[in-house]
Coordinates of C-alpha atoms in Angstrom, one line a residue:
X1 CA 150.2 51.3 -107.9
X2 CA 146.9 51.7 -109.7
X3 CA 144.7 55.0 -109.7
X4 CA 141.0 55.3 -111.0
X5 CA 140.3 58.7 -112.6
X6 CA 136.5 59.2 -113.0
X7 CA 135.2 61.5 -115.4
X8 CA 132.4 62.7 -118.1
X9 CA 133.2 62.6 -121.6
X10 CA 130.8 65.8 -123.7
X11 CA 129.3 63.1 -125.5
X12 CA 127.4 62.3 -122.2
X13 CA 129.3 59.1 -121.0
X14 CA 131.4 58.1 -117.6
X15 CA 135.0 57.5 -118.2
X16 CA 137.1 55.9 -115.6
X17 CA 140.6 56.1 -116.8
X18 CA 142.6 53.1 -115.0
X19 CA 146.3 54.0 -115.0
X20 CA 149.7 51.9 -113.4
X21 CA 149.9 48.3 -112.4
X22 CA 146.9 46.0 -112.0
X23 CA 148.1 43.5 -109.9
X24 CA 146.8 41.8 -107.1
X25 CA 148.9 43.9 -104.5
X26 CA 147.2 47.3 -106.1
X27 CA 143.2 46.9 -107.8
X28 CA 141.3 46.4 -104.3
X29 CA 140.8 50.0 -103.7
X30 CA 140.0 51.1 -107.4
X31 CA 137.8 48.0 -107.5
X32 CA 135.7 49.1 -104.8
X33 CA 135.7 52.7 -106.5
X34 CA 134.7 51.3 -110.0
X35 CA 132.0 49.3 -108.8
X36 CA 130.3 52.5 -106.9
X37 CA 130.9 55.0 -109.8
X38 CA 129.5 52.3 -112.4
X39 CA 126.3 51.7 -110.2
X40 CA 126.2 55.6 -109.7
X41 CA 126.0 55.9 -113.6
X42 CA 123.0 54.2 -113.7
X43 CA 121.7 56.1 -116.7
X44 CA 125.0 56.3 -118.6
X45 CA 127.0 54.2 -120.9
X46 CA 130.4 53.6 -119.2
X47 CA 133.9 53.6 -120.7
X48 CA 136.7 51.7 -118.8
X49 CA 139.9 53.6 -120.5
X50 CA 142.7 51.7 -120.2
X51 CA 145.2 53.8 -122.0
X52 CA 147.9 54.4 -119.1
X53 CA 147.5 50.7 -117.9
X54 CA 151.2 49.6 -117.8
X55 CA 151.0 46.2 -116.2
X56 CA 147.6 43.4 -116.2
X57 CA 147.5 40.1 -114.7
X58 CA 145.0 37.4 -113.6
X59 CA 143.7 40.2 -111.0
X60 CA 143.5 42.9 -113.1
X61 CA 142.1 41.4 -116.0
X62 CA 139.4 39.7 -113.4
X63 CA 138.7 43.3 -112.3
X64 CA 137.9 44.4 -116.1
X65 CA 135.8 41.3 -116.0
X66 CA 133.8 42.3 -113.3
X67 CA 133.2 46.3 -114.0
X68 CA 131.8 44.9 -117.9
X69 CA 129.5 42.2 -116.1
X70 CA 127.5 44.9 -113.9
X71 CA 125.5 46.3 -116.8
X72 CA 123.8 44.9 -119.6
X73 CA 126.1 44.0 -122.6
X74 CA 127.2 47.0 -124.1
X75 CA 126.5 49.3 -121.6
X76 CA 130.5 49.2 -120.1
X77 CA 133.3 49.3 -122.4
X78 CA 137.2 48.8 -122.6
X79 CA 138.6 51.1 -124.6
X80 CA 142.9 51.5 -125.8
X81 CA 143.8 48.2 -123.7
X82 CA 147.4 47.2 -124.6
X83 CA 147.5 44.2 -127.3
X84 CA 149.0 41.7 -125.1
X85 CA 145.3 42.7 -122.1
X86 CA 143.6 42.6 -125.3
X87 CA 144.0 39.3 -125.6
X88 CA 144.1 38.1 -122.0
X89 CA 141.1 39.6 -121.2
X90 CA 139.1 38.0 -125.2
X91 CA 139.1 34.6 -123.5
X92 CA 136.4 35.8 -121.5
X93 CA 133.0 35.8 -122.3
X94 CA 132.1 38.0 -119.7
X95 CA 128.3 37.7 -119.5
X96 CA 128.4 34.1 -119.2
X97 CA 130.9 34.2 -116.2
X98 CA 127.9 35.2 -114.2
X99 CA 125.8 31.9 -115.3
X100 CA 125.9 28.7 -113.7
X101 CA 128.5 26.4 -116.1
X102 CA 127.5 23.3 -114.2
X103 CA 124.0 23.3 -112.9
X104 CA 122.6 20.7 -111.0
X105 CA 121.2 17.8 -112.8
X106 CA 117.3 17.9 -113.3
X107 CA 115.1 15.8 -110.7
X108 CA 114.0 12.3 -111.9
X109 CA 111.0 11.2 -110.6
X110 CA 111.1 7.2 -109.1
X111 CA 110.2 5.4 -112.0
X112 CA 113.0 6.9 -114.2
X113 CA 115.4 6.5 -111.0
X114 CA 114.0 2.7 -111.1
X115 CA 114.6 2.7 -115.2
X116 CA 118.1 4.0 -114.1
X117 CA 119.5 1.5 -111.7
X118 CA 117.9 -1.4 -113.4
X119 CA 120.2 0.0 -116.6
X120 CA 122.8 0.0 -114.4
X121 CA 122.8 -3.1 -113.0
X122 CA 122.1 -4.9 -116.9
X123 CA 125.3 -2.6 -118.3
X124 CA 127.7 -4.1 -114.7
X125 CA 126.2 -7.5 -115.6
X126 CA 127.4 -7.7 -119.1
X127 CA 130.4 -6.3 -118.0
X128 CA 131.1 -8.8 -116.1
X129 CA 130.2 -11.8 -118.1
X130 CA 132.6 -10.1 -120.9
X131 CA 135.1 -9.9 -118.0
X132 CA 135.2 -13.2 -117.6
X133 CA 135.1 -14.7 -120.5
X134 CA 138.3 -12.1 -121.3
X135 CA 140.0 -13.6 -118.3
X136 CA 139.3 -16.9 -118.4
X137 CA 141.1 -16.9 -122.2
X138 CA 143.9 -15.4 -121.0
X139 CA 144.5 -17.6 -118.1
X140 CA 144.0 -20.4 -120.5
X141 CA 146.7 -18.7 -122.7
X142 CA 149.1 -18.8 -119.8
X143 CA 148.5 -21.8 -118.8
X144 CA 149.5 -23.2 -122.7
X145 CA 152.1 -20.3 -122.8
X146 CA 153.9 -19.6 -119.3
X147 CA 156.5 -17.4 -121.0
X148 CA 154.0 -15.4 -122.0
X149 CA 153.6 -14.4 -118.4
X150 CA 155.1 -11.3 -117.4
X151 CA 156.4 -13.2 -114.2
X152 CA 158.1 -10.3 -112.3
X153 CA 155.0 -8.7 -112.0
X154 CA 153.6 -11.9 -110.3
X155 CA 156.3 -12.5 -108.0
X156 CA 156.1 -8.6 -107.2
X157 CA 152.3 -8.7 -106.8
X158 CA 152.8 -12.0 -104.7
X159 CA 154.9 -9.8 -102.0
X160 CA 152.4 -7.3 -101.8
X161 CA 149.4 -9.7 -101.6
X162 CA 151.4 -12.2 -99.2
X163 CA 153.9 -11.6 -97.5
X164 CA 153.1 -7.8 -96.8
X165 CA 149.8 -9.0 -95.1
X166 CA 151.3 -11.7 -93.2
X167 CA 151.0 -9.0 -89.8
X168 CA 147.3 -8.0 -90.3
X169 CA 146.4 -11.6 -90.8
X170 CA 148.2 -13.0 -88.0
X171 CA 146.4 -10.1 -86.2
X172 CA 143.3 -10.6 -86.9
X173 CA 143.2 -14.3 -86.9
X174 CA 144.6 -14.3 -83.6
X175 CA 142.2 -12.2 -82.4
X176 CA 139.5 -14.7 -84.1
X177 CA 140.6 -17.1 -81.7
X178 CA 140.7 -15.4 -79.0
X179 CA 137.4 -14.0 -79.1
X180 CA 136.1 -17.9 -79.8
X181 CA 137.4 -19.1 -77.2
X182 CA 136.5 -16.9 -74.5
X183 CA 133.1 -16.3 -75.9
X184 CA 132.5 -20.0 -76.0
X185 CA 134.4 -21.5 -72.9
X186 CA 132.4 -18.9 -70.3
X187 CA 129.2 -20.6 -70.9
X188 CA 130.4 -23.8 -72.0
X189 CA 131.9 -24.1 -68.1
X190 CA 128.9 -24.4 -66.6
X191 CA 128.4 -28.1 -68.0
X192 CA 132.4 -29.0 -67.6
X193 CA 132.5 -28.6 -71.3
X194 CA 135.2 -26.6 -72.2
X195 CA 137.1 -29.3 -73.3
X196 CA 134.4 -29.3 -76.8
X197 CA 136.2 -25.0 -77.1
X198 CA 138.9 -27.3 -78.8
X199 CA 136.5 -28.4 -81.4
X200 CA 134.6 -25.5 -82.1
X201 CA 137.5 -23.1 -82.9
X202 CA 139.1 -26.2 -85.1
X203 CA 135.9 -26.7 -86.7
X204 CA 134.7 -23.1 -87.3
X205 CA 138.3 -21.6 -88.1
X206 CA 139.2 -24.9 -90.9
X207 CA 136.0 -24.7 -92.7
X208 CA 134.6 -21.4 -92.5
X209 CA 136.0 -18.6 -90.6
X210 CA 139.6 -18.9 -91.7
X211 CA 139.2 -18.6 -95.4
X212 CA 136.5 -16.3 -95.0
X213 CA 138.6 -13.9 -93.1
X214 CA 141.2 -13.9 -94.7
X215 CA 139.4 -13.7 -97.9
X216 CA 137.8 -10.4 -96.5
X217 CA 140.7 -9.0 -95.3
X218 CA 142.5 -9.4 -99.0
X219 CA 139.2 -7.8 -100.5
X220 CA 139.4 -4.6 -98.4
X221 CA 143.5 -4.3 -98.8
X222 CA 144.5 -6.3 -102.0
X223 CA 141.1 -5.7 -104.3
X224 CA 141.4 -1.7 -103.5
X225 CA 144.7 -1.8 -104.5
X226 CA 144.3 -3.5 -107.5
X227 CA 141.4 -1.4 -108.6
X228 CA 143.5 1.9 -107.9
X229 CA 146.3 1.1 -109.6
X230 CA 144.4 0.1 -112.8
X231 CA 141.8 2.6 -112.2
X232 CA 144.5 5.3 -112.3
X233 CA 146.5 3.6 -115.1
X234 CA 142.8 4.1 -117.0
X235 CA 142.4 7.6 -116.0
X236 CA 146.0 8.4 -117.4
X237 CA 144.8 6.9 -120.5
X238 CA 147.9 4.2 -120.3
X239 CA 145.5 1.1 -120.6
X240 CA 144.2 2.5 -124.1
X241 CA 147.6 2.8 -124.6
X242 CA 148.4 -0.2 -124.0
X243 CA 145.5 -1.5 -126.8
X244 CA 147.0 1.0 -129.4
X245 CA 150.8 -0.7 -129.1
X246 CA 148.5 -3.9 -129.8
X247 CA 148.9 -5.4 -126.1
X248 CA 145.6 -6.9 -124.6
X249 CA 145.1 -5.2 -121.0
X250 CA 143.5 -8.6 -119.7
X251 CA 146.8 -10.2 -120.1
X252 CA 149.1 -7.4 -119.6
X253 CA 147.4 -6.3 -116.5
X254 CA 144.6 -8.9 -115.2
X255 CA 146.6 -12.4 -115.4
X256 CA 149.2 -11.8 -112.9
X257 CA 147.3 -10.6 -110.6
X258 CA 145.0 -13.7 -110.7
X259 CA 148.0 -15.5 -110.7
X260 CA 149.6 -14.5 -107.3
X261 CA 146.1 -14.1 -105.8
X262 CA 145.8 -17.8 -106.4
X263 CA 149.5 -18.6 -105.4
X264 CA 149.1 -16.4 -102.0
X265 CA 145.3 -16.3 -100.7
X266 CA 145.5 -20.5 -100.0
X267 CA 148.9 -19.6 -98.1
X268 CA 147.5 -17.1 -96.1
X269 CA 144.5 -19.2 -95.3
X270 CA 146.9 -21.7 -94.4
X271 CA 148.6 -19.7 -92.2
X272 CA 146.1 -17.9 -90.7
X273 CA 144.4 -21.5 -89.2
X274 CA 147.3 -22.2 -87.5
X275 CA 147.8 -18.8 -85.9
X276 CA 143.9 -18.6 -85.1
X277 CA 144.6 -22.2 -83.5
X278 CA 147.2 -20.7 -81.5
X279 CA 145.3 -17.5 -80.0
X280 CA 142.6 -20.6 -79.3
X281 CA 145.1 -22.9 -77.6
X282 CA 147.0 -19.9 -75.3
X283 CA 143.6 -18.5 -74.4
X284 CA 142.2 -21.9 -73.2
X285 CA 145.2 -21.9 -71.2
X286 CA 143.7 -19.9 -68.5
X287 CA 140.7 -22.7 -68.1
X288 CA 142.9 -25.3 -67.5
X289 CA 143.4 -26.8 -70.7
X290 CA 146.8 -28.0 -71.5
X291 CA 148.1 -27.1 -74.6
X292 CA 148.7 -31.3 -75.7
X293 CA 145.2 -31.6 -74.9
X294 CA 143.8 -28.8 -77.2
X295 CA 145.8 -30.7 -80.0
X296 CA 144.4 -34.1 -79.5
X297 CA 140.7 -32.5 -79.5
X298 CA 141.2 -30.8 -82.7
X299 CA 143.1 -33.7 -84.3
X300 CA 140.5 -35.8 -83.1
X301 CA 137.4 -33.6 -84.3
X302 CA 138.9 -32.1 -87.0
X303 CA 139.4 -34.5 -90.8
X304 CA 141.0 -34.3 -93.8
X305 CA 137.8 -33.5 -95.1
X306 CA 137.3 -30.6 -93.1
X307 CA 140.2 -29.1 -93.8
X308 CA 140.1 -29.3 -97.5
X309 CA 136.4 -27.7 -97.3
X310 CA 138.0 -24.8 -96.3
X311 CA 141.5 -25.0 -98.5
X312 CA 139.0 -25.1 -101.6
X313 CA 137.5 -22.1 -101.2
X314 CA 140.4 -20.1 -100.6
X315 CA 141.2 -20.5 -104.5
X316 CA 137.6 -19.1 -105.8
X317 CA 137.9 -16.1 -103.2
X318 CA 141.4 -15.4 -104.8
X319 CA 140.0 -15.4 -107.8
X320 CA 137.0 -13.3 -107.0
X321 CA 139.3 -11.1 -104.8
X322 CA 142.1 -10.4 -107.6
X323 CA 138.9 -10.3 -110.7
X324 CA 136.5 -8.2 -108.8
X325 CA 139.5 -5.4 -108.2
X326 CA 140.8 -5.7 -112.0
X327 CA 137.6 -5.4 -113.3
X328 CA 136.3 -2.1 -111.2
X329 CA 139.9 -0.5 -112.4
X330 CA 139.2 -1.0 -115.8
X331 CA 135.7 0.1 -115.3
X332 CA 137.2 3.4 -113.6
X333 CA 136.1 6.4 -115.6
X334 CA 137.6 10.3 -115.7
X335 CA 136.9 12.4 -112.8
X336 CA 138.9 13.4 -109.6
X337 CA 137.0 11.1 -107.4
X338 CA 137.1 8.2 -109.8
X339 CA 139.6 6.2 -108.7
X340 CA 138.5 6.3 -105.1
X341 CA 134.9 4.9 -106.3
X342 CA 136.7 2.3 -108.2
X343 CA 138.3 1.3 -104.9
X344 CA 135.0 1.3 -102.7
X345 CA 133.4 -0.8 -105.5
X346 CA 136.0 -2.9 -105.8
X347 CA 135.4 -3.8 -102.1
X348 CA 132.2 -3.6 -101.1
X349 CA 131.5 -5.7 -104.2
X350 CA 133.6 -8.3 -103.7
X351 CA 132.8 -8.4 -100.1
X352 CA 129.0 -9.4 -100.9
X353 CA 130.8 -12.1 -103.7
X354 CA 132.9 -13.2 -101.0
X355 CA 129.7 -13.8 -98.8
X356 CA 127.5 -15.4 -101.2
X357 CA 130.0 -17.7 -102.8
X358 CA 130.2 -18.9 -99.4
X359 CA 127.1 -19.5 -98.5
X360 CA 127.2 -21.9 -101.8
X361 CA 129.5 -23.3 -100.7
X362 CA 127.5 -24.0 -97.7
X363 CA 124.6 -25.4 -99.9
X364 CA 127.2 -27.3 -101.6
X365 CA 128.5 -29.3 -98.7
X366 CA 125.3 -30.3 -97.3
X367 CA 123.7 -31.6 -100.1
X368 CA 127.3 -33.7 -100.7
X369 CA 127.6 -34.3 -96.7
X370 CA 130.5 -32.8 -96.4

């Protein structure tokens, strides 16, 4: 247990003599008690005697700490702490426990803040045309060299991209046509037209919808998981790693990823046409719409053509998808919250790639009447 012993030396100064354990179980009450009889001593120089001390921990060396930090330096004083205190307690510079370490970054006024984004957005620019020039060479290499291609980590990757998002998908795309096809047939009844659902949902699901979706869906689960994992692989320094046992990261870590993006996000569009065809064709159902008959329509409306317009664009959203996540984990810098804002870049921007690469696309197939 500890005991505070207050005192005046002849020479005119107050002594508290701290004896027993300084623990955490034991210093709250001779904390209190130094505090008062320090601020009572206003006009005298204070020695903290630590001679009969016989045990100091974190606590007790943060109560030390605080009885030097409530005068002026100089004005409190440790005297005959044991060796192995001594040196706990030297790490601390006690006067500057008091200041602010990490004070809040100075105010910018708008033009500088202007200065600073626009900076910004030139340094994420050059990133990424350096990104994809670094890609596009390695997928070039691997396309010269496929046993350079560390192929278990595709066909790994290609699990977790395709078949583990086969349920959300086929959730989601079902929903899709659900929601189509109710949302269209109601008003669409009024003329007798609800055989033309048929056509919309085949139309709007082929070329735009489907790929787009799924595209989306990929970006929020497979693009945040790429970015985390690489982001955290940066963090733990394994990428520069990596660089030092001479291995290029863009290979190592970018290409087969790309890889079963490409092999899986044209599957999954695929497959989630036919299931958003399905949650069109059940739902028509209850408007008296066989089943055969929604077939013929789409057959009928629906080409080669316009299913290929779609396909197509499956392959450039992979590739944005699977890049766009890469590229933010590489980007990923130290800090706790790094990795999460690596992730939440990854999707956000390759949601707004997503959506203007399609609306190019859009541009693309009218001027070629598509």
């Amino acid at each position: 247990m500890a005991t505070l012993a207050i005192s005046d030396a002849p020479d005119g100064r107050r002594v508290l003599a701290l004896s027993g354990r300084l623990d955490a179980n034991s210093i709250r009450r001779v904390w209190a008690e130094g505090r008062e009889a320090i601020a009572a001593a206003a006009q005298q120089r204070v020695v903290v005697d630590a001679t009969n001390v016989d045990y100091c921990d974190g606590a007790g060396i943060a109560l030390l700490v605080d009885l030097i930090a409530q005068r002026k330096p100089g004005d409190v004083q440790v005297a005959n702490l044991a060796p192995a205190f001594e040196t706990l307690l030297s790490q601390f510079d006690v006067h500057e426990v008091e200041r602010d370490q990490d004070p809040p970054p100075k105010a910018r006024g708008g033009i500088e803040d202007i200065g600073v984004i626009a900076a910004g957005i030139g340094d994420d620019l050059r990133d990424q045309v350096v990104f994809v020039g670094e890609t596009a060479a390695a997928l070039w290499h691997a396309l010269l060299h496929p046993a350079s291609v560390r192929w278990k980590d595709v066909w790994r990757i290609c699990e977790r991209v395709g078949a583990d998002a086969l349920p959300i998908v086929a959730l989601i795309s079902f929903l899709l046509g659900v929601i189509l096809a109710f949302q269209s047939a109601i008003p669409m009844r009024r003329f007798g037209a609800e055989i033309f659902v048929a056509d919309l949902i085949g139309l709007a699901m082929l070329r735009e919808l489907g790929p787009l979706m799924t595209a989306i869906l990929l970006a929020g689960r497979s693009g945040a998981a790429f970015a985390a994992e690489i982001g955290t692989m940066t963090v733990n320094q394994e990428v520069d790693a990596l660089t030092t046992m001479g291995l290029d990261p863009v290979r190592f870590l970018v290409t087969p990823r790309i890889i079963a993006a490409l092999l899986m996000t044209p599957l999954l569009t695929l497959f989630a046409d036919l299931i958003s065809l399905l949650g069109g064709a059940l739902t028509l159902q209850s408007f008296s719409i066989p089943f055969v008959t929604f077939v013929h329509e789409v057959e009928a409306i629906v080409d080669y053509s316009d299913f290929m317009a779609g396909f197509v664009k499956s392959f450039v959203f992979a590739i944005l998808i699977a890049g766009i996540g890469c590229l933010r984990g590489l980007q990923t810098t130290a800090g706790a919250s790094s990795v999460g804002n690596a992730a939440t870049r990854a999707v956000v921007s390759g949601i707004v790639l997503l959506v203007a690469v399609d609306g190019i696309f859009a541009v693309i197939y009218y001027l070629l009447d598509i």
